[in-house]
Structures are given as C-alpha cells and as structure tokens.
C-alpha cells in the first residue's frame, strides 16, 4: 500500500559486532518521532531531510559533523550534499573546514548559488558570508565517533544520511560525512558527489554509506534510479542491484532509499549499518545489525 509519507535514516555502515549502539539507536528513535511529527504536518521532504541530518551531525554519535575524525594531517575536512527530487536542485560541499553543519552549508549552496558543489577555501568563504555556525576550537568541539580502534593505515568510515517522501509526494535525500579515518588531506569521497553518494528525483531518493571510492566508481545512488527507469525494477531490486555492483568491485557499505510509493529499502553488505525507518502507516524500526 502506498504510504502518504515515509523516511529512512542512516548513521553509517561502519558498526562492528564487538560494540553496542544503544545510545545511537535511542537517538534515532527520537529522531523518527520528530520527523514523523514534521511529516504529519506540512513539512517538506527537503526540510525533514535537512533537520534529520543536522541532528545526526550534532549528536557526535556518527562519523559526521561533531563525531567526525580529522584527516591524516589533523585537519577536519567534511563533505555533505543534499538533493530535492521535485526540482532536481542539488547542493554540496567538499573538504569543508571549520563549520558545525556541513549539510546546512550544502543546502545554502543549493539555494543561494548557481552552483552545485563548492570545495575547500571557496566553500569556507561562502559559509562565512552566510553566517553559518563556526567551530571555534576543533580540538574542543569534535568528539571522533570511531566505531572501533583503527590500526594505522586502516580506512574505517562512517556517515549520516536521510531520505524522505512527504505528503505532497516530493522526495529528498541528504548525506554528510567526516569521510574515511586516516584519509589523505584533500581526499573527497562519494558523499558530496551527486549521483555517487546522494540522489533524488521523482522516482526515488538515495543516501549511501561505505567506502566512497567504490561508490564513486559504481555511481551507486544514480544507478538505483536508472534501474527503476530503464530496467523497470522495484525499489528493492534496484537498491540491491546497485549495491551488488559496487560490492563486486570489492567495496563494502550500504544505502537507504525511498520511492514515490513510500517503499523503503535499506540494503547493506557490511557487518552492520545504523539505520531507522518510519512511515505514515505507523512503521517505526531502528536497527544496527540484521
Ligand atoms: N562514504 C563515506 C566516504 O567515503 C564514508 C562512509 O559512508 O562511511 O567518505
């Protein structure tokens, strides 16, 4: 049955069995209630996706926003993107240094510039001009939410994301990340790349998490809508197929997706993926493992 509204959240595909994720799950449960109240009202998919990702960034529970880790030079370079399915407008920031909410800056790029993606110094200048909240002291602000002890050279990862269908049938997707632990300075993953880590149109909204290089090489988020459009696949088949294509290259991770009927898919090929789903029919579910 088609759902008037539906939403899914993720907190990254980095979880491992030797940890529990109770506080992350409790926080996501509270976010589902907040999102549900917004969607029961007149909020747009775009506003709900922004609000959810902003809260996930601020929680410090995931490798995004406050919970992000510094790169190999000790600098916090963050990536984020957002896409509005109804208009196919999109905004993104890459290697952004010094601001609390990369997703807020990405949304401003979408709404206040003729561009889609701003990176590095240009992104900082833009965020400053639009009075986005600064991080005064990175070492005091960030509380790296590493999912486990990471060996030198190991590339563990985490991200947050939201996909939403609202009562008007509009879809939106938003994704924000600190990227890979120990990443090289200047490294940019799939998260700020529209089509790789984030996508929304009138068919589906998708937010990815996992080893970004592989998601870029498989163009995962856009592959989900392509499979729906050209191969007439269901959301579930399209999401699983796009992810399998990435996994065949040797990557791990997962994605969350919602379609125009309010169907939700949350496939992953990693050990776990912090995730939460809700719809107008009363569905509320939060999980980390299978
Ligand atoms: N995809 C992100 C990146 O490669 C990391 C993640 O989702 O865990 O930057």
PDB file of C-alpha atoms and ligand atoms in Angstrom:
ATOM      1  CA  UNK A   1       0.000   0.000   0.000  1.00  0.00           C
ATOM      2  CA  UNK A   2       1.343   3.401  -0.918  1.00  0.00           C
ATOM      3  CA  UNK A   3       2.339   5.461   2.096  1.00  0.00           C
ATOM      4  CA  UNK A   4       1.444   9.154   2.455  1.00  0.00           C
ATOM      5  CA  UNK A   5       4.934   9.764   3.795  1.00  0.00           C
ATOM      6  CA  UNK A   6       7.984   7.657   4.537  1.00  0.00           C
ATOM      7  CA  UNK A   7      11.511   8.228   5.741  1.00  0.00           C
ATOM      8  CA  UNK A   8      14.755   6.416   6.483  1.00  0.00           C
ATOM      9  CA  UNK A   9      17.914   7.490   8.310  1.00  0.00           C
ATOM     10  CA  UNK A  10      21.382   6.003   8.479  1.00  0.00           C
ATOM     11  CA  UNK A  11      24.329   6.543  10.769  1.00  0.00           C
ATOM     12  CA  UNK A  12      26.895   4.828   8.588  1.00  0.00           C
ATOM     13  CA  UNK A  13      27.863   1.312   7.590  1.00  0.00           C
ATOM     14  CA  UNK A  14      30.848   1.110   9.961  1.00  0.00           C
ATOM     15  CA  UNK A  15      29.400  -0.768  13.000  1.00  0.00           C
ATOM     16  CA  UNK A  16      31.131  -3.870  14.267  1.00  0.00           C
ATOM     17  CA  UNK A  17      29.801  -6.699  16.448  1.00  0.00           C
ATOM     18  CA  UNK A  18      32.016  -6.004  19.453  1.00  0.00           C
ATOM     19  CA  UNK A  19      30.214  -2.735  20.219  1.00  0.00           C
ATOM     20  CA  UNK A  20      26.674  -1.881  21.212  1.00  0.00           C
ATOM     21  CA  UNK A  21      24.873   1.049  19.699  1.00  0.00           C
ATOM     22  CA  UNK A  22      22.138   1.695  22.243  1.00  0.00           C
ATOM     23  CA  UNK A  23      22.573   5.447  22.521  1.00  0.00           C
ATOM     24  CA  UNK A  24      22.806   5.814  18.738  1.00  0.00           C
ATOM     25  CA  UNK A  25      19.628   3.752  18.358  1.00  0.00           C
ATOM     26  CA  UNK A  26      17.790   5.698  21.092  1.00  0.00           C
ATOM     27  CA  UNK A  27      18.735   8.954  19.388  1.00  0.00           C
ATOM     28  CA  UNK A  28      17.490   7.675  16.031  1.00  0.00           C
ATOM     29  CA  UNK A  29      14.220   6.558  17.637  1.00  0.00           C
ATOM     30  CA  UNK A  30      13.688  10.093  18.950  1.00  0.00           C
ATOM     31  CA  UNK A  31      14.537  11.499  15.511  1.00  0.00           C
ATOM     32  CA  UNK A  32      11.922   9.261  13.885  1.00  0.00           C
ATOM     33  CA  UNK A  33       9.289  10.767  16.196  1.00  0.00           C
ATOM     34  CA  UNK A  34      10.460  14.270  15.362  1.00  0.00           C
ATOM     35  CA  UNK A  35      10.463  13.528  11.632  1.00  0.00           C
ATOM     36  CA  UNK A  36       7.045  11.870  11.835  1.00  0.00           C
ATOM     37  CA  UNK A  37       5.565  14.924  13.554  1.00  0.00           C
ATOM     38  CA  UNK A  38       7.036  17.174  10.849  1.00  0.00           C
ATOM     39  CA  UNK A  39       5.715  14.959   8.061  1.00  0.00           C
ATOM     40  CA  UNK A  40       2.268  14.601   9.646  1.00  0.00           C
ATOM     41  CA  UNK A  41       2.237  18.384   9.493  1.00  0.00           C
ATOM     42  CA  UNK A  42       3.051  20.238   6.321  1.00  0.00           C
ATOM     43  CA  UNK A  43       6.847  19.934   6.292  1.00  0.00           C
ATOM     44  CA  UNK A  44       8.600  19.288   3.000  1.00  0.00           C
ATOM     45  CA  UNK A  45      10.804  16.262   2.377  1.00  0.00           C
ATOM     46  CA  UNK A  46      13.695  18.714   1.915  1.00  0.00           C
ATOM     47  CA  UNK A  47      13.174  20.316   5.331  1.00  0.00           C
ATOM     48  CA  UNK A  48      12.826  16.974   7.092  1.00  0.00           C
ATOM     49  CA  UNK A  49      15.949  15.557   5.420  1.00  0.00           C
ATOM     50  CA  UNK A  50      17.901  18.685   6.415  1.00  0.00           C
ATOM     51  CA  UNK A  51      16.635  18.613  10.018  1.00  0.00           C
ATOM     52  CA  UNK A  52      17.406  14.910  10.432  1.00  0.00           C
ATOM     53  CA  UNK A  53      20.941  15.128   9.047  1.00  0.00           C
ATOM     54  CA  UNK A  54      21.663  18.266  11.071  1.00  0.00           C
ATOM     55  CA  UNK A  55      20.639  16.450  14.248  1.00  0.00           C
ATOM     56  CA  UNK A  56      22.720  13.390  13.323  1.00  0.00           C
ATOM     57  CA  UNK A  57      25.717  15.671  12.673  1.00  0.00           C
ATOM     58  CA  UNK A  58      25.258  17.460  16.014  1.00  0.00           C
ATOM     59  CA  UNK A  59      24.853  14.228  18.016  1.00  0.00           C
ATOM     60  CA  UNK A  60      28.527  13.339  17.812  1.00  0.00           C
ATOM     61  CA  UNK A  61      27.454   9.673  17.610  1.00  0.00           C
ATOM     62  CA  UNK A  62      28.498   9.110  13.997  1.00  0.00           C
ATOM     63  CA  UNK A  63      31.480   9.948  11.802  1.00  0.00           C
ATOM     64  CA  UNK A  64      29.927  13.179  10.534  1.00  0.00           C
ATOM     65  CA  UNK A  65      29.638  16.678  11.967  1.00  0.00           C
ATOM     66  CA  UNK A  66      30.672  16.684  15.634  1.00  0.00           C
ATOM     67  CA  UNK A  67      31.605  12.982  15.553  1.00  0.00           C
ATOM     68  CA  UNK A  68      33.916  13.311  12.551  1.00  0.00           C
ATOM     69  CA  UNK A  69      37.597  12.416  12.677  1.00  0.00           C
ATOM     70  CA  UNK A  70      40.456  14.537  11.422  1.00  0.00           C
ATOM     71  CA  UNK A  71      42.378  13.632   8.271  1.00  0.00           C
ATOM     72  CA  UNK A  72      45.986  12.389   8.338  1.00  0.00           C
ATOM     73  CA  UNK A  73      47.214  15.977   8.866  1.00  0.00           C
ATOM     74  CA  UNK A  74      44.926  16.519  11.868  1.00  0.00           C
ATOM     75  CA  UNK A  75      42.502  18.751   9.949  1.00  0.00           C
ATOM     76  CA  UNK A  76      38.726  18.182   9.963  1.00  0.00           C
ATOM     77  CA  UNK A  77      37.681  18.210   6.286  1.00  0.00           C
ATOM     78  CA  UNK A  78      33.992  17.370   5.928  1.00  0.00           C
ATOM     79  CA  UNK A  79      31.756  16.526   2.948  1.00  0.00           C
ATOM     80  CA  UNK A  80      27.970  16.809   2.516  1.00  0.00           C
ATOM     81  CA  UNK A  81      25.284  17.013  -0.154  1.00  0.00           C
ATOM     82  CA  UNK A  82      21.538  17.430  -0.492  1.00  0.00           C
ATOM     83  CA  UNK A  83      19.115  16.929  -3.401  1.00  0.00           C
ATOM     84  CA  UNK A  84      15.499  17.920  -3.904  1.00  0.00           C
ATOM     85  CA  UNK A  85      13.769  15.321  -6.077  1.00  0.00           C
ATOM     86  CA  UNK A  86      10.881  17.516  -7.226  1.00  0.00           C
ATOM     87  CA  UNK A  87      13.133  20.182  -8.745  1.00  0.00           C
ATOM     88  CA  UNK A  88      16.347  18.138  -9.075  1.00  0.00           C
ATOM     89  CA  UNK A  89      18.181  21.003  -7.484  1.00  0.00           C
ATOM     90  CA  UNK A  90      21.249  19.980  -5.509  1.00  0.00           C
ATOM     91  CA  UNK A  91      23.923  21.492  -3.303  1.00  0.00           C
ATOM     92  CA  UNK A  92      27.142  20.125  -1.860  1.00  0.00           C
ATOM     93  CA  UNK A  93      30.358  20.983  -0.049  1.00  0.00           C
ATOM     94  CA  UNK A  94      33.626  19.074  -0.133  1.00  0.00           C
ATOM     95  CA  UNK A  95      36.653  19.285   2.177  1.00  0.00           C
ATOM     96  CA  UNK A  96      34.876  21.971   4.203  1.00  0.00           C
ATOM     97  CA  UNK A  97      36.892  23.104   7.245  1.00  0.00           C
ATOM     98  CA  UNK A  98      35.534  24.929  10.275  1.00  0.00           C
ATOM     99  CA  UNK A  99      31.724  24.689  10.332  1.00  0.00           C
ATOM    100  CA  UNK A 100      29.384  22.736  12.579  1.00  0.00           C
ATOM    101  CA  UNK A 101      26.820  21.685   9.980  1.00  0.00           C
ATOM    102  CA  UNK A 102      28.120  20.802   6.513  1.00  0.00           C
ATOM    103  CA  UNK A 103      24.579  19.862   5.432  1.00  0.00           C
ATOM    104  CA  UNK A 104      23.357  23.365   6.223  1.00  0.00           C
ATOM    105  CA  UNK A 105      26.127  24.803   4.061  1.00  0.00           C
ATOM    106  CA  UNK A 106      25.287  22.314   1.269  1.00  0.00           C
ATOM    107  CA  UNK A 107      21.660  23.412   1.367  1.00  0.00           C
ATOM    108  CA  UNK A 108      22.706  27.057   1.157  1.00  0.00           C
ATOM    109  CA  UNK A 109      24.874  26.225  -1.878  1.00  0.00           C
ATOM    110  CA  UNK A 110      21.737  24.770  -3.485  1.00  0.00           C
ATOM    111  CA  UNK A 111      19.510  27.718  -2.629  1.00  0.00           C
ATOM    112  CA  UNK A 112      21.841  30.702  -2.823  1.00  0.00           C
ATOM    113  CA  UNK A 113      24.279  29.972  -5.669  1.00  0.00           C
ATOM    114  CA  UNK A 114      24.032  28.909  -9.319  1.00  0.00           C
ATOM    115  CA  UNK A 115      26.421  26.045  -8.476  1.00  0.00           C
ATOM    116  CA  UNK A 116      26.071  22.522  -7.115  1.00  0.00           C
ATOM    117  CA  UNK A 117      29.408  21.850  -5.395  1.00  0.00           C
ATOM    118  CA  UNK A 118      31.783  24.183  -3.545  1.00  0.00           C
ATOM    119  CA  UNK A 119      35.085  22.847  -2.211  1.00  0.00           C
ATOM    120  CA  UNK A 120      37.867  23.928   0.126  1.00  0.00           C
ATOM    121  CA  UNK A 121      38.598  27.643   0.571  1.00  0.00           C
ATOM    122  CA  UNK A 122      35.687  28.700  -1.648  1.00  0.00           C
ATOM    123  CA  UNK A 123      33.262  26.672   0.455  1.00  0.00           C
ATOM    124  CA  UNK A 124      34.653  28.266   3.629  1.00  0.00           C
ATOM    125  CA  UNK A 125      34.324  31.792   2.218  1.00  0.00           C
ATOM    126  CA  UNK A 126      30.738  31.057   1.169  1.00  0.00           C
ATOM    127  CA  UNK A 127      29.811  29.609   4.571  1.00  0.00           C
ATOM    128  CA  UNK A 128      31.360  32.599   6.316  1.00  0.00           C
ATOM    129  CA  UNK A 129      29.442  35.017   4.130  1.00  0.00           C
ATOM    130  CA  UNK A 130      26.187  33.285   5.011  1.00  0.00           C
ATOM    131  CA  UNK A 131      26.945  33.327   8.735  1.00  0.00           C
ATOM    132  CA  UNK A 132      26.984  29.562   9.199  1.00  0.00           C
ATOM    133  CA  UNK A 133      27.939  28.418  12.715  1.00  0.00           C
ATOM    134  CA  UNK A 134      31.706  28.162  13.030  1.00  0.00           C
ATOM    135  CA  UNK A 135      33.701  25.640  15.011  1.00  0.00           C
ATOM    136  CA  UNK A 136      35.806  27.857  17.271  1.00  0.00           C
ATOM    137  CA  UNK A 137      38.245  25.222  18.537  1.00  0.00           C
ATOM    138  CA  UNK A 138      38.236  21.960  16.564  1.00  0.00           C
ATOM    139  CA  UNK A 139      40.016  20.005  19.286  1.00  0.00           C
ATOM    140  CA  UNK A 140      37.409  21.032  21.844  1.00  0.00           C
ATOM    141  CA  UNK A 141      34.412  20.612  19.522  1.00  0.00           C
ATOM    142  CA  UNK A 142      34.931  17.313  17.710  1.00  0.00           C
ATOM    143  CA  UNK A 143      34.416  14.054  19.594  1.00  0.00           C
ATOM    144  CA  UNK A 144      35.529  11.492  16.997  1.00  0.00           C
ATOM    145  CA  UNK A 145      32.966   8.672  16.975  1.00  0.00           C
ATOM    146  CA  UNK A 146      35.272   5.934  15.778  1.00  0.00           C
ATOM    147  CA  UNK A 147      33.368   2.678  15.742  1.00  0.00           C
ATOM    148  CA  UNK A 148      36.428   0.738  16.918  1.00  0.00           C
ATOM    149  CA  UNK A 149      40.170   1.075  17.385  1.00  0.00           C
ATOM    150  CA  UNK A 150      41.632   1.666  13.978  1.00  0.00           C
ATOM    151  CA  UNK A 151      45.074   0.384  13.091  1.00  0.00           C
ATOM    152  CA  UNK A 152      47.443   2.892  11.445  1.00  0.00           C
ATOM    153  CA  UNK A 153      46.725   2.999   7.733  1.00  0.00           C
ATOM    154  CA  UNK A 154      43.331   1.349   8.098  1.00  0.00           C
ATOM    155  CA  UNK A 155      40.495   3.175   6.385  1.00  0.00           C
ATOM    156  CA  UNK A 156      37.437   2.808   8.644  1.00  0.00           C
ATOM    157  CA  UNK A 157      34.497   5.044   7.780  1.00  0.00           C
ATOM    158  CA  UNK A 158      31.086   6.415   8.773  1.00  0.00           C
ATOM    159  CA  UNK A 159      28.453   8.822   7.519  1.00  0.00           C
ATOM    160  CA  UNK A 160      24.910  10.005   8.217  1.00  0.00           C
ATOM    161  CA  UNK A 161      22.012  10.348   5.832  1.00  0.00           C
ATOM    162  CA  UNK A 162      18.272  10.772   5.403  1.00  0.00           C
ATOM    163  CA  UNK A 163      15.805  10.026   2.604  1.00  0.00           C
ATOM    164  CA  UNK A 164      12.252  11.304   2.788  1.00  0.00           C
ATOM    165  CA  UNK A 165       8.947  11.214   0.905  1.00  0.00           C
ATOM    166  CA  UNK A 166       6.493  13.887   2.068  1.00  0.00           C
ATOM    167  CA  UNK A 167       2.687  14.090   1.895  1.00  0.00           C
ATOM    168  CA  UNK A 168       2.869  16.021  -1.379  1.00  0.00           C
ATOM    169  CA  UNK A 169       4.812  13.121  -2.872  1.00  0.00           C
ATOM    170  CA  UNK A 170       8.106  15.004  -3.047  1.00  0.00           C
ATOM    171  CA  UNK A 171      11.349  13.130  -2.389  1.00  0.00           C
ATOM    172  CA  UNK A 172      14.622  14.404  -0.916  1.00  0.00           C
ATOM    173  CA  UNK A 173      17.979  12.964   0.131  1.00  0.00           C
ATOM    174  CA  UNK A 174      20.786  14.345   2.306  1.00  0.00           C
ATOM    175  CA  UNK A 175      24.168  12.877   3.301  1.00  0.00           C
ATOM    176  CA  UNK A 176      27.008  14.188   5.491  1.00  0.00           C
ATOM    177  CA  UNK A 177      30.344  12.662   6.456  1.00  0.00           C
ATOM    178  CA  UNK A 178      33.751  13.007   8.002  1.00  0.00           C
ATOM    179  CA  UNK A 179      34.829  10.502   5.359  1.00  0.00           C
ATOM    180  CA  UNK A 180      37.447   7.858   5.963  1.00  0.00           C
ATOM    181  CA  UNK A 181      39.599   7.741   9.063  1.00  0.00           C
ATOM    182  CA  UNK A 182      43.246   8.465   8.227  1.00  0.00           C
ATOM    183  CA  UNK A 183      42.211   9.843   4.835  1.00  0.00           C
ATOM    184  CA  UNK A 184      44.741  11.889   2.865  1.00  0.00           C
ATOM    185  CA  UNK A 185      44.384  15.661   3.005  1.00  0.00           C
ATOM    186  CA  UNK A 186      42.143  16.754   0.127  1.00  0.00           C
ATOM    187  CA  UNK A 187      40.553  13.330  -0.256  1.00  0.00           C
ATOM    188  CA  UNK A 188      36.901  13.623  -1.267  1.00  0.00           C
ATOM    189  CA  UNK A 189      34.550  10.650  -1.150  1.00  0.00           C
ATOM    190  CA  UNK A 190      31.170   9.854  -2.669  1.00  0.00           C
ATOM    191  CA  UNK A 191      29.136  11.816  -0.113  1.00  0.00           C
ATOM    192  CA  UNK A 192      29.306  15.259  -1.769  1.00  0.00           C
ATOM    193  CA  UNK A 193      29.038  13.812  -5.281  1.00  0.00           C
ATOM    194  CA  UNK A 194      25.502  13.902  -6.644  1.00  0.00           C
ATOM    195  CA  UNK A 195      24.836  10.548  -8.309  1.00  0.00           C
ATOM    196  CA  UNK A 196      27.507   8.667  -6.348  1.00  0.00           C
ATOM    197  CA  UNK A 197      26.571   9.190  -2.678  1.00  0.00           C
ATOM    198  CA  UNK A 198      23.284  11.092  -2.899  1.00  0.00           C
ATOM    199  CA  UNK A 199      20.412  11.229  -5.371  1.00  0.00           C
ATOM    200  CA  UNK A 200      16.773  12.334  -5.508  1.00  0.00           C
ATOM    201  CA  UNK A 201      14.319  12.659  -8.391  1.00  0.00           C
ATOM    202  CA  UNK A 202      10.613  11.839  -8.794  1.00  0.00           C
ATOM    203  CA  UNK A 203      11.273   8.079  -8.670  1.00  0.00           C
ATOM    204  CA  UNK A 204      13.480   7.671  -5.614  1.00  0.00           C
ATOM    205  CA  UNK A 205      15.748   9.323  -3.057  1.00  0.00           C
ATOM    206  CA  UNK A 206      19.013   7.599  -2.096  1.00  0.00           C
ATOM    207  CA  UNK A 207      21.748   8.188   0.516  1.00  0.00           C
ATOM    208  CA  UNK A 208      24.833   5.950   0.542  1.00  0.00           C
ATOM    209  CA  UNK A 209      27.445   4.986   3.103  1.00  0.00           C
ATOM    210  CA  UNK A 210      30.580   2.919   2.716  1.00  0.00           C
ATOM    211  CA  UNK A 211      33.951   3.024   1.038  1.00  0.00           C
ATOM    212  CA  UNK A 212      33.453   6.152  -1.018  1.00  0.00           C
ATOM    213  CA  UNK A 213      35.944   5.355  -3.765  1.00  0.00           C
ATOM    214  CA  UNK A 214      33.942   2.272  -4.713  1.00  0.00           C
ATOM    215  CA  UNK A 215      30.620   4.138  -4.580  1.00  0.00           C
ATOM    216  CA  UNK A 216      32.074   6.723  -6.968  1.00  0.00           C
ATOM    217  CA  UNK A 217      33.332   4.041  -9.340  1.00  0.00           C
ATOM    218  CA  UNK A 218      29.932   2.330  -9.341  1.00  0.00           C
ATOM    219  CA  UNK A 219      27.908   5.603  -9.348  1.00  0.00           C
ATOM    220  CA  UNK A 220      25.636   3.854  -6.856  1.00  0.00           C
ATOM    221  CA  UNK A 221      22.966   6.432  -5.952  1.00  0.00           C
ATOM    222  CA  UNK A 222      22.134   7.298  -9.554  1.00  0.00           C
ATOM    223  CA  UNK A 223      22.263   3.632 -10.527  1.00  0.00           C
ATOM    224  CA  UNK A 224      19.247   2.988  -8.284  1.00  0.00           C
ATOM    225  CA  UNK A 225      17.010   5.385 -10.225  1.00  0.00           C
ATOM    226  CA  UNK A 226      18.451   4.173 -13.567  1.00  0.00           C
ATOM    227  CA  UNK A 227      17.474   0.604 -12.720  1.00  0.00           C
ATOM    228  CA  UNK A 228      13.948   1.753 -11.826  1.00  0.00           C
ATOM    229  CA  UNK A 229      13.636   3.822 -15.015  1.00  0.00           C
ATOM    230  CA  UNK A 230      15.288   1.640 -17.622  1.00  0.00           C
ATOM    231  CA  UNK A 231      15.022  -1.864 -16.195  1.00  0.00           C
ATOM    232  CA  UNK A 232      11.621  -1.285 -14.538  1.00  0.00           C
ATOM    233  CA  UNK A 233      12.987  -2.746 -11.310  1.00  0.00           C
ATOM    234  CA  UNK A 234      11.273  -2.339  -7.945  1.00  0.00           C
ATOM    235  CA  UNK A 235      12.991  -0.060  -5.423  1.00  0.00           C
ATOM    236  CA  UNK A 236      14.220  -3.117  -3.512  1.00  0.00           C
ATOM    237  CA  UNK A 237      15.672  -4.841  -6.584  1.00  0.00           C
ATOM    238  CA  UNK A 238      17.226  -1.597  -7.840  1.00  0.00           C
ATOM    239  CA  UNK A 239      18.822  -0.775  -4.469  1.00  0.00           C
ATOM    240  CA  UNK A 240      20.170  -4.302  -4.006  1.00  0.00           C
ATOM    241  CA  UNK A 241      21.408  -4.449  -7.618  1.00  0.00           C
ATOM    242  CA  UNK A 242      23.232  -1.106  -7.443  1.00  0.00           C
ATOM    243  CA  UNK A 243      24.874  -2.119  -4.173  1.00  0.00           C
ATOM    244  CA  UNK A 244      25.872  -5.542  -5.519  1.00  0.00           C
ATOM    245  CA  UNK A 245      27.538  -3.862  -8.498  1.00  0.00           C
ATOM    246  CA  UNK A 246      29.622  -1.781  -6.051  1.00  0.00           C
ATOM    247  CA  UNK A 247      30.392  -4.803  -3.863  1.00  0.00           C
ATOM    248  CA  UNK A 248      31.614  -6.723  -6.914  1.00  0.00           C
ATOM    249  CA  UNK A 249      34.399  -4.114  -7.187  1.00  0.00           C
ATOM    250  CA  UNK A 250      35.480  -5.073  -3.671  1.00  0.00           C
ATOM    251  CA  UNK A 251      33.791  -2.385  -1.554  1.00  0.00           C
ATOM    252  CA  UNK A 252      31.555  -2.525   1.483  1.00  0.00           C
ATOM    253  CA  UNK A 253      28.743  -0.330   2.715  1.00  0.00           C
ATOM    254  CA  UNK A 254      25.037   0.201   2.283  1.00  0.00           C
ATOM    255  CA  UNK A 255      22.348   2.654   1.326  1.00  0.00           C
ATOM    256  CA  UNK A 256      18.914   3.866   2.296  1.00  0.00           C
ATOM    257  CA  UNK A 257      16.287   4.591  -0.356  1.00  0.00           C
ATOM    258  CA  UNK A 258      12.639   5.592  -0.559  1.00  0.00           C
ATOM    259  CA  UNK A 259      10.430   5.680  -3.659  1.00  0.00           C
ATOM    260  CA  UNK A 260       7.352   7.603  -4.776  1.00  0.00           C
ATOM    261  CA  UNK A 261       5.032   4.990  -3.196  1.00  0.00           C
ATOM    262  CA  UNK A 262       6.795   5.316   0.147  1.00  0.00           C
ATOM    263  CA  UNK A 263       8.551   1.941  -0.190  1.00  0.00           C
ATOM    264  CA  UNK A 264      11.785   1.860   1.812  1.00  0.00           C
ATOM    265  CA  UNK A 265      14.932  -0.192   1.101  1.00  0.00           C
ATOM    266  CA  UNK A 266      17.980  -0.346   3.422  1.00  0.00           C
ATOM    267  CA  UNK A 267      20.375  -2.939   1.939  1.00  0.00           C
ATOM    268  CA  UNK A 268      23.962  -3.235   3.174  1.00  0.00           C
ATOM    269  CA  UNK A 269      26.911  -5.548   2.540  1.00  0.00           C
ATOM    270  CA  UNK A 270      28.893  -4.524   5.628  1.00  0.00           C
ATOM    271  CA  UNK A 271      28.726  -6.077   9.093  1.00  0.00           C
ATOM    272  CA  UNK A 272      26.125  -3.568  10.197  1.00  0.00           C
ATOM    273  CA  UNK A 273      24.510  -0.273   9.280  1.00  0.00           C
ATOM    274  CA  UNK A 274      22.917   2.029  11.849  1.00  0.00           C
ATOM    275  CA  UNK A 275      19.503   2.706  10.339  1.00  0.00           C
ATOM    276  CA  UNK A 276      15.951   3.738  11.126  1.00  0.00           C
ATOM    277  CA  UNK A 277      12.709   3.689   9.128  1.00  0.00           C
ATOM    278  CA  UNK A 278       9.242   5.174   9.597  1.00  0.00           C
ATOM    279  CA  UNK A 279       6.102   5.713   7.561  1.00  0.00           C
ATOM    280  CA  UNK A 280       2.605   7.197   7.827  1.00  0.00           C
ATOM    281  CA  UNK A 281       1.184   3.730   8.484  1.00  0.00           C
ATOM    282  CA  UNK A 282       2.872   3.567  11.905  1.00  0.00           C
ATOM    283  CA  UNK A 283       6.099   1.764  10.992  1.00  0.00           C
ATOM    284  CA  UNK A 284       8.937   2.676  13.383  1.00  0.00           C
ATOM    285  CA  UNK A 285      12.044   0.497  13.340  1.00  0.00           C
ATOM    286  CA  UNK A 286      15.658   1.103  14.391  1.00  0.00           C
ATOM    287  CA  UNK A 287      18.440  -1.439  13.808  1.00  0.00           C
ATOM    288  CA  UNK A 288      22.197  -1.750  13.546  1.00  0.00           C
ATOM    289  CA  UNK A 289      22.724  -5.375  12.555  1.00  0.00           C
ATOM    290  CA  UNK A 290      20.490  -7.770  10.616  1.00  0.00           C
TER     291      UNK A 290
HETATM  292  N1  LIG B   1      31.135   7.157   2.073  1.00  0.00           N
HETATM  293  C1  LIG B   1      31.932   7.913   3.004  1.00  0.00           C
HETATM  294  C2  LIG B   1      33.202   8.338   2.360  1.00  0.00           C
HETATM  295  O1  LIG B   1      33.792   7.559   1.648  1.00  0.00           O
HETATM  296  C3  LIG B   1      32.225   7.154   4.271  1.00  0.00           C
HETATM  297  C4  LIG B   1      31.098   6.323   4.816  1.00  0.00           C
HETATM  298  O2  LIG B   1      29.988   6.366   4.338  1.00  0.00           O
HETATM  299  O3  LIG B   1      31.301   5.586   5.774  1.00  0.00           O
HETATM  300  O4  LIG B   1      33.639   9.429   2.597  1.00  0.00           O
END
